Coordinates of N, CA and C in Angstrom, one line a residue:
M1 N 137.3 58.0 120.3 CA 136.1 58.4 119.7 C 136.2 59.5 118.6
R2 N 137.0 60.5 119.0 CA 137.3 61.5 118.0 C 138.0 61.0 116.8
H3 N 138.9 60.1 117.1 CA 139.7 59.5 116.0 C 138.8 58.8 115.0
Q4 N 137.8 58.0 115.5 CA 136.9 57.3 114.7 C 136.0 58.2 113.9
L5 N 135.6 59.3 114.5 CA 134.7 60.3 113.8 C 135.5 60.9 112.7
L6 N 136.7 61.2 113.0 CA 137.6 61.9 111.9 C 137.8 60.9 110.8
R7 N 138.0 59.6 111.0 CA 138.2 58.7 109.9 C 136.9 58.5 109.1
R8 N 135.8 58.5 109.8 CA 134.5 58.4 109.1 C 134.2 59.6 108.2
S9 N 134.5 60.8 108.7 CA 134.4 62.0 108.0 C 135.2 62.0 106.7
V10 N 136.5 61.6 106.9 CA 137.4 61.6 105.8 C 136.9 60.5 104.7
A11 N 136.5 59.4 105.2 CA 135.9 58.3 104.3 C 134.7 58.8 103.6
L12 N 133.8 59.5 104.3 CA 132.6 60.0 103.6 C 133.0 61.1 102.6
A13 N 133.9 62.0 102.9 CA 134.4 63.0 102.0 C 135.0 62.3 100.7
G14 N 135.8 61.2 100.9 CA 136.3 60.5 99.8 C 135.3 59.9 98.9
V15 N 134.3 59.3 99.5 CA 133.2 58.7 98.7 C 132.4 59.8 97.9
A16 N 132.2 61.0 98.6 CA 131.5 62.1 97.9 C 132.3 62.6 96.7
A17 N 133.7 62.7 96.9 CA 134.5 63.1 95.8 C 134.5 62.2 94.6
L18 N 134.5 60.9 94.9 CA 134.5 59.9 93.9 C 133.1 59.9 93.1
A19 N 132.0 60.1 93.9 CA 130.7 60.2 93.3 C 130.7 61.4 92.3
L20 N 131.2 62.6 92.8 CA 131.2 63.8 91.9 C 132.1 63.6 90.7
A21 N 133.2 62.9 90.9 CA 134.1 62.6 89.7 C 133.4 61.7 88.7
A22 N 132.7 60.7 89.2 CA 132.0 59.8 88.3 C 130.9 60.6 87.6
C23 N 130.2 61.5 88.2 CA 129.2 62.3 87.5 C 129.8 63.1 86.4
G24 N 131.0 63.7 86.7 CA 131.7 64.5 85.7 C 132.0 63.6 84.5
D25 N 132.5 62.4 84.7 CA 132.9 61.5 83.6 C 131.6 61.2 82.8
D26 N 130.5 60.9 83.4 CA 129.3 60.6 82.7 C 128.9 61.8 81.8
D27 N 129.0 63.0 82.3 CA 128.6 64.2 81.6 C 129.5 64.3 80.3
E28 N 130.8 64.1 80.6 CA 131.7 64.3 79.4 C 131.4 63.2 78.4
E29 N 131.1 62.0 78.8 CA 130.8 60.9 77.9 C 129.5 61.2 77.1
A30 N 128.5 61.7 77.9 CA 127.2 62.0 77.3 C 127.4 63.1 76.3
A31 N 128.2 64.1 76.6 CA 128.4 65.3 75.7 C 129.1 64.8 74.4
S32 N 130.0 63.9 74.6 CA 130.8 63.4 73.4 C 129.9 62.5 72.5
T33 N 128.8 62.0 73.0 CA 128.0 61.1 72.2 C 126.7 61.8 71.7
T34 N 126.5 63.0 72.1 CA 125.3 63.7 71.7 C 125.4 64.1 70.2
T35 N 124.3 63.9 69.5 CA 124.3 64.2 68.1 C 123.3 65.4 67.9
T36 N 123.6 66.2 66.9 CA 122.7 67.3 66.6 C 121.8 66.9 65.4
V37 N 120.5 67.2 65.6 CA 119.5 66.8 64.5 C 119.3 68.1 63.7
A38 N 119.6 68.1 62.4 CA 119.3 69.2 61.6 C 118.0 69.2 61.0
T39 N 117.4 70.4 60.8 CA 116.1 70.5 60.1 C 116.3 70.1 58.6
P40 N 115.5 69.2 58.1 CA 115.8 68.8 56.7 C 115.5 69.9 55.7
A41 N 116.2 69.9 54.6 CA 116.0 70.9 53.6 C 114.6 70.6 52.9
P42 N 114.0 71.6 52.4 CA 112.7 71.4 51.7 C 112.9 70.4 50.6
G43 N 111.9 69.5 50.4 CA 111.9 68.6 49.3 C 111.4 69.3 48.0
A44 N 110.6 70.3 48.2 CA 110.1 71.1 47.1 C 109.8 72.5 47.5
R45 N 109.8 73.4 46.5 CA 109.5 74.8 46.9 C 108.8 75.5 45.7
A46 N 108.0 76.5 46.1 CA 107.3 77.3 45.1 C 107.6 78.8 45.3
D47 N 108.1 79.5 44.3 CA 108.2 81.0 44.4 C 107.0 81.6 43.9
V48 N 106.2 82.2 44.8 CA 104.9 82.7 44.4 C 105.0 84.1 43.8
V49 N 104.2 84.4 42.7 CA 104.2 85.7 42.1 C 102.7 86.1 41.9
N50 N 102.5 87.4 41.8 CA 101.2 87.9 41.5 C 101.0 88.0 40.0
A51 N 99.9 88.5 39.5 CA 99.6 88.6 38.1 C 100.5 89.5 37.3
Q52 N 101.2 90.5 38.1 CA 102.1 91.4 37.5 C 103.6 90.8 37.4
G53 N 103.7 89.6 37.9 CA 105.0 88.9 38.0 C 105.9 89.3 39.1
Q54 N 105.3 90.0 40.1 CA 106.1 90.4 41.3 C 106.1 89.3 42.4
S55 N 107.2 89.1 43.0 CA 107.3 88.1 44.1 C 106.4 88.4 45.2
T56 N 105.7 87.4 45.7 CA 104.9 87.6 46.9 C 105.3 86.6 48.0
G57 N 106.4 85.9 47.8 CA 106.9 85.0 48.8 C 107.2 83.6 48.3
Q58 N 107.3 82.7 49.3 CA 107.7 81.3 49.0 C 106.8 80.4 49.9
V59 N 106.7 79.2 49.3 CA 106.0 78.0 50.0 C 107.0 76.9 49.9
S60 N 107.3 76.2 51.0 CA 108.1 75.0 51.0 C 107.4 73.8 51.4
F61 N 107.8 72.6 50.9 CA 107.2 71.3 51.2 C 108.3 70.4 51.6
T62 N 108.1 69.8 52.8 CA 109.1 68.8 53.4 C 108.4 67.6 53.8
E63 N 108.8 66.4 53.4 CA 108.1 65.2 53.8 C 108.9 64.5 54.9
G64 N 108.1 63.9 55.8 CA 108.6 63.1 56.9 C 107.5 62.5 57.7
A65 N 107.7 61.3 58.3 CA 106.7 60.7 59.2 C 105.4 60.6 58.5
G66 N 105.3 60.3 57.2 CA 104.1 60.0 56.5 C 103.3 61.3 56.2
R67 N 103.9 62.4 56.4 CA 103.2 63.7 56.1 C 104.1 64.6 55.3
V68 N 103.4 65.6 54.7 CA 104.2 66.7 54.1 C 103.9 67.9 54.9
V69 N 105.0 68.6 55.3 CA 104.9 69.8 56.1 C 105.0 71.0 55.1
V70 N 103.9 71.8 55.1 CA 103.9 73.0 54.2 C 104.1 74.2 55.0
E71 N 105.1 75.1 54.6 CA 105.4 76.3 55.3 C 105.4 77.4 54.2
A72 N 104.6 78.5 54.5 CA 104.5 79.6 53.6 C 104.8 80.9 54.3
S73 N 105.5 81.8 53.6 CA 105.8 83.1 54.0 C 105.5 84.0 52.8
L74 N 104.4 84.8 52.9 CA 103.8 85.6 51.8 C 103.6 87.0 52.2
R75 N 103.6 87.9 51.2 CA 103.4 89.3 51.4 C 102.7 90.0 50.2
G76 N 102.2 91.2 50.4 CA 101.6 91.9 49.3 C 100.2 91.4 49.0
L77 N 99.5 90.8 49.9 CA 98.2 90.2 49.7 C 97.1 91.1 50.4
P78 N 95.9 91.0 49.9 CA 94.8 91.7 50.7 C 94.5 91.0 52.0
P79 N 94.3 91.8 53.1 CA 94.0 91.2 54.4 C 92.7 90.3 54.3
G80 N 92.7 89.3 55.2 CA 91.6 88.4 55.3 C 91.9 87.0 55.0
F81 N 90.9 86.2 54.9 CA 91.0 84.7 54.6 C 91.1 84.5 53.1
H82 N 91.9 83.6 52.7 CA 92.1 83.3 51.2 C 92.1 81.8 51.1
G83 N 91.5 81.3 50.0 CA 91.8 79.9 49.6 C 93.2 79.7 49.3
F84 N 93.8 78.5 49.6 CA 95.2 78.3 49.5 C 95.3 76.8 49.1
H85 N 95.5 76.5 47.8 CA 95.4 75.2 47.3 C 96.6 74.8 46.4
V86 N 96.8 73.4 46.3 CA 97.7 72.9 45.3 C 96.9 72.6 44.1
H87 N 97.3 73.1 43.0 CA 96.6 72.9 41.7 C 97.3 71.9 40.8
A88 N 96.5 71.3 39.9 CA 96.9 70.1 39.2 C 98.0 70.3 38.1
V89 N 98.3 71.5 37.7 CA 99.2 71.7 36.6 C 100.2 72.8 37.0
G90 N 101.5 72.5 36.8 CA 102.6 73.4 37.1 C 102.8 74.5 36.1
K91 N 101.8 75.4 35.9 CA 101.9 76.5 35.0 C 101.3 77.7 35.7
C92 N 102.0 78.8 35.6 CA 101.5 80.1 36.2 C 101.5 81.2 35.3
E93 N 100.6 81.1 34.3 CA 100.4 82.2 33.3 C 99.1 83.0 33.7
P94 N 99.3 84.3 34.0 CA 98.1 85.1 34.5 C 97.0 84.9 33.5
P95 N 95.8 84.8 34.0 CA 95.3 84.9 35.4 C 95.4 83.7 36.2
F96 N 96.3 82.8 35.9 CA 96.7 81.6 36.6 C 95.7 80.4 36.4
T97 N 94.7 80.6 35.5 CA 93.8 79.5 35.2 C 94.6 78.3 34.5
S98 N 95.8 78.6 34.0 CA 96.7 77.6 33.4 C 97.1 76.5 34.4
A99 N 96.9 76.8 35.7 CA 97.2 75.8 36.8 C 96.1 74.7 36.9
A100 N 95.0 74.9 36.1 CA 93.9 74.0 36.2 C 93.2 74.0 37.5
G101 N 92.5 72.9 37.8 CA 91.8 72.7 39.1 C 92.6 72.2 40.2
H102 N 92.0 71.9 41.4 CA 92.7 71.4 42.5 C 93.3 70.1 42.3
L103 N 94.4 69.8 42.9 CA 95.0 68.5 42.8 C 94.1 67.4 43.3
T104 N 93.9 66.4 42.6 CA 93.2 65.2 43.1 C 94.1 64.0 43.0
V105 N 94.0 63.1 44.0 CA 94.7 61.9 44.0 C 93.6 60.8 44.2
G106 N 93.0 60.4 43.1 CA 91.8 59.5 43.1 C 90.7 60.4 42.7
A107 N 89.5 59.9 42.9 CA 88.2 60.7 42.6 C 87.7 61.3 43.9
Q108 N 87.7 62.7 43.9 CA 87.3 63.4 45.1 C 86.5 64.7 44.7
D109 N 85.6 65.1 45.5 CA 85.0 66.4 45.4 C 85.5 67.3 46.5
H110 N 85.4 68.6 46.3 CA 85.8 69.5 47.3 C 84.9 69.4 48.5
P111 N 85.4 69.4 49.7 CA 86.7 69.8 50.2 C 87.7 68.6 50.4
A112 N 87.5 67.5 49.7 CA 88.3 66.3 49.9 C 89.4 66.2 48.9
H113 N 89.6 67.2 48.0 CA 90.7 67.1 47.0 C 92.0 67.0 47.8
A114 N 92.9 66.3 47.2 CA 94.3 66.3 47.8 C 94.9 67.7 48.0
G115 N 94.6 68.6 47.0 CA 95.1 69.9 47.1 C 94.4 70.9 48.0
D116 N 93.3 70.5 48.6 CA 92.6 71.4 49.5 C 93.3 71.5 50.8
Q117 N 93.6 72.7 51.2 CA 94.4 73.0 52.4 C 93.7 74.0 53.3
P118 N 94.2 74.2 54.5 CA 93.6 75.2 55.4 C 93.7 76.6 54.8
A119 N 92.7 77.4 55.2 CA 92.7 78.8 54.7 C 94.0 79.5 55.1
L120 N 94.3 80.5 54.3 CA 95.4 81.4 54.5 C 94.9 82.6 55.1
L121 N 95.3 83.0 56.3 CA 94.9 84.3 56.9 C 96.0 85.3 56.7
V122 N 95.6 86.4 56.0 CA 96.6 87.5 55.7 C 96.3 88.6 56.7
A123 N 97.3 89.1 57.4 CA 97.2 90.1 58.4 C 97.0 91.5 57.7
A124 N 96.6 92.5 58.5 CA 96.3 93.8 58.0 C 97.5 94.4 57.2
D125 N 98.7 94.0 57.5 CA 99.9 94.6 56.7 C 100.1 93.8 55.4
G126 N 99.3 92.9 55.1 CA 99.4 92.1 53.8 C 100.3 90.9 53.9
T127 N 100.8 90.5 55.1 CA 101.7 89.4 55.2 C 100.9 88.2 55.8
A128 N 101.4 87.0 55.4 CA 100.9 85.8 56.0 C 102.0 84.8 56.2
E129 N 101.9 84.1 57.3 CA 102.8 83.0 57.7 C 101.9 81.8 58.1
T130 N 102.2 80.7 57.6 CA 101.5 79.5 58.0 C 102.3 78.3 57.9
R131 N 102.0 77.3 58.7 CA 102.7 76.0 58.7 C 101.7 75.0 59.1
F132 N 101.6 73.9 58.4 CA 100.7 72.8 58.7 C 101.3 71.5 58.1
A133 N 100.7 70.4 58.5 CA 101.1 69.1 57.9 C 99.9 68.4 57.3
T134 N 100.1 67.8 56.2 CA 99.0 67.1 55.5 C 99.4 65.7 55.1
D135 N 98.5 64.8 55.1 CA 98.7 63.4 54.6 C 97.9 63.2 53.3
R136 N 97.4 64.2 52.7 CA 96.6 64.1 51.5 C 97.5 63.9 50.3
Y137 N 98.7 64.3 50.3 CA 99.6 64.1 49.2 C 101.0 63.8 49.7
R138 N 101.9 63.3 48.8 CA 103.3 63.1 49.0 C 104.1 64.0 48.1
L139 N 105.4 64.2 48.4 CA 106.2 64.9 47.5 C 106.2 64.3 46.1
S140 N 106.1 63.0 46.0 CA 106.0 62.4 44.7 C 104.8 62.8 43.9
D141 N 103.7 63.2 44.6 CA 102.5 63.7 43.9 C 102.7 65.1 43.4
L142 N 103.6 65.8 44.0 CA 103.9 67.2 43.6 C 104.9 67.3 42.5
L143 N 105.9 66.5 42.6 CA 107.0 66.6 41.7 C 106.8 65.6 40.5
T144 N 105.9 65.9 39.7 CA 105.5 65.1 38.5 C 106.0 65.8 37.2
P145 N 106.0 65.0 36.1 CA 106.4 65.7 34.8 C 105.5 66.9 34.4
E146 N 104.2 66.8 34.7 CA 103.4 68.0 34.4 C 103.5 69.1 35.4
G147 N 104.0 68.8 36.5 CA 104.2 69.8 37.6 C 102.9 70.1 38.3
R148 N 103.1 70.8 39.4 CA 101.9 71.3 40.2 C 102.2 72.7 40.5
A149 N 101.1 73.4 41.0 CA 101.2 74.8 41.4 C 100.5 75.1 42.7
I150 N 101.0 76.0 43.4 CA 100.3 76.5 44.6 C 99.6 77.8 44.2
I151 N 98.3 77.9 44.6 CA 97.5 79.1 44.3 C 97.0 79.8 45.5
V152 N 97.1 81.1 45.6 CA 96.4 81.9 46.6 C 95.2 82.5 45.9
H153 N 94.0 82.2 46.4 CA 92.8 82.8 45.8 C 92.4 84.1 46.4
A154 N 91.5 84.8 45.7 CA 91.1 86.1 46.1 C 90.1 86.1 47.3
G155 N 89.4 85.0 47.4 CA 88.4 84.9 48.5 C 88.6 83.7 49.4
A156 N 87.8 83.6 50.4 CA 87.9 82.5 51.4 C 87.3 81.2 50.7
D157 N 87.8 80.1 51.1 CA 87.2 78.8 50.6 C 86.2 78.4 51.6
N158 N 85.0 78.0 51.1 CA 83.9 77.6 52.0 C 84.1 76.1 52.4
H159 N 85.0 75.4 51.9 CA 85.3 74.0 52.2 C 84.0 73.1 52.1
G160 N 83.1 73.5 51.3 CA 81.9 72.7 51.1 C 80.9 72.9 52.3
N161 N 81.1 73.9 53.1 CA 80.3 74.1 54.3 C 79.1 75.0 53.9
V162 N 78.2 74.5 53.1 CA 77.0 75.2 52.8 C 75.8 74.6 53.5
P163 N 75.2 75.3 54.4 CA 74.1 74.8 55.2 C 73.0 74.2 54.3
T164 N 72.4 73.1 54.7 CA 71.3 72.5 53.9 C 70.1 73.4 53.7
R165 N 69.9 74.4 54.6 CA 68.7 75.3 54.4 C 68.8 76.1 53.2
Y166 N 70.0 76.2 52.6 CA 70.2 77.0 51.3 C 69.9 76.1 50.1
A167 N 68.8 76.2 49.6 CA 68.4 75.4 48.4 C 69.1 75.9 47.2
P168 N 69.5 75.2 46.3 CA 69.4 73.7 46.2 C 70.6 73.0 46.9
G169 N 71.4 73.7 47.7 CA 72.5 73.1 48.4 C 73.8 73.3 47.6
I170 N 74.7 72.4 47.8 CA 76.1 72.6 47.2 C 76.0 72.4 45.7
D171 N 76.5 73.5 45.0 CA 76.5 73.4 43.5 C 77.8 73.0 43.0
Q172 N 78.0 72.9 41.7 CA 79.2 72.4 41.1 C 80.4 73.3 41.4
M173 N 80.2 74.6 41.4 CA 81.3 75.6 41.7 C 81.9 75.3 43.1
T174 N 81.0 75.0 44.1 CA 81.5 74.6 45.4 C 82.2 73.3 45.4
K175 N 81.7 72.3 44.7 CA 82.3 71.0 44.6 C 83.7 71.1 43.9
D176 N 83.8 72.0 43.0 CA 85.1 72.2 42.3 C 86.1 73.0 43.0
T177 N 85.7 74.1 43.5 CA 86.7 75.1 44.0 C 86.4 75.7 45.4
G178 N 85.3 75.4 46.0 CA 85.0 76.0 47.3 C 84.6 77.5 47.2
D179 N 84.3 77.9 46.0 CA 83.9 79.3 45.7 C 84.9 80.3 46.2
S180 N 86.2 80.0 46.1 CA 87.2 80.9 46.6 C 87.7 82.0 45.6
G181 N 87.1 82.0 44.4 CA 87.3 83.1 43.5 C 88.5 83.1 42.7
A182 N 88.8 84.3 42.2 CA 90.0 84.5 41.3 C 91.3 84.1 41.9
R183 N 92.3 84.0 41.1 CA 93.6 83.6 41.6 C 94.6 84.8 41.7
L184 N 95.0 85.1 42.9 CA 95.9 86.3 43.1 C 97.3 86.0 43.0
G185 N 97.7 84.8 43.4 CA 99.1 84.4 43.3 C 99.3 83.0 42.9
C186 N 100.5 82.7 42.3 CA 100.7 81.3 41.8 C 102.2 81.1 41.9
G187 N 102.6 79.8 42.2 CA 104.0 79.4 42.2 C 104.1 78.0 41.7
V188 N 105.0 77.7 40.8 CA 105.2 76.3 40.3 C 106.0 75.6 41.4
I189 N 105.6 74.4 41.7 CA 106.2 73.6 42.8 C 107.3 72.8 42.1
K190 N 108.6 73.0 42.6 CA 109.7 72.2 42.0 C 110.8 72.0 43.1
R191 N 111.7 71.2 42.7 CA 112.8 70.9 43.7 C 113.6 72.2 43.9
P192 N 114.1 72.4 45.1 CA 114.9 73.7 45.3 C 116.2 73.7 44.5

């Protein structure tokens, strides 16, 4: 009886050793076939400057999965909410009206312009970081012969949210710009 028990114990130990060895082989094989996915390089970038020509940061644009991911890292701005838009012309001559109006792809009023984006929230120290995805434009809409520009406005964008109790309602300024005011920063969008 003891002899049988010993044989079974040895057999079970052998099976366990083989199972562990097989697991080790699978891990080695899995490790050798694992691939690393790199973050794609930006398809476009804008170096943003203020009216004095000083750098206030960068905005990058990367396309994938039917969307453009916009990432901004900015500094030297007044705290609070600011309009943050893609404008139709790639010129940044102070006071940045050279960038024309918001980018449109087709006929749209504000806040449905292709260039209308979420508000930029600047912290008390004057810095802002934001990341979002949009399907309103493609990189090909940004990288055109006339170019495009990213603009940081002085005020918040109302995104056309004017209550109907305010007569006469939405005016042309809101339809065009969201009443976001002067242009504090501008960057021409181009390939890196």
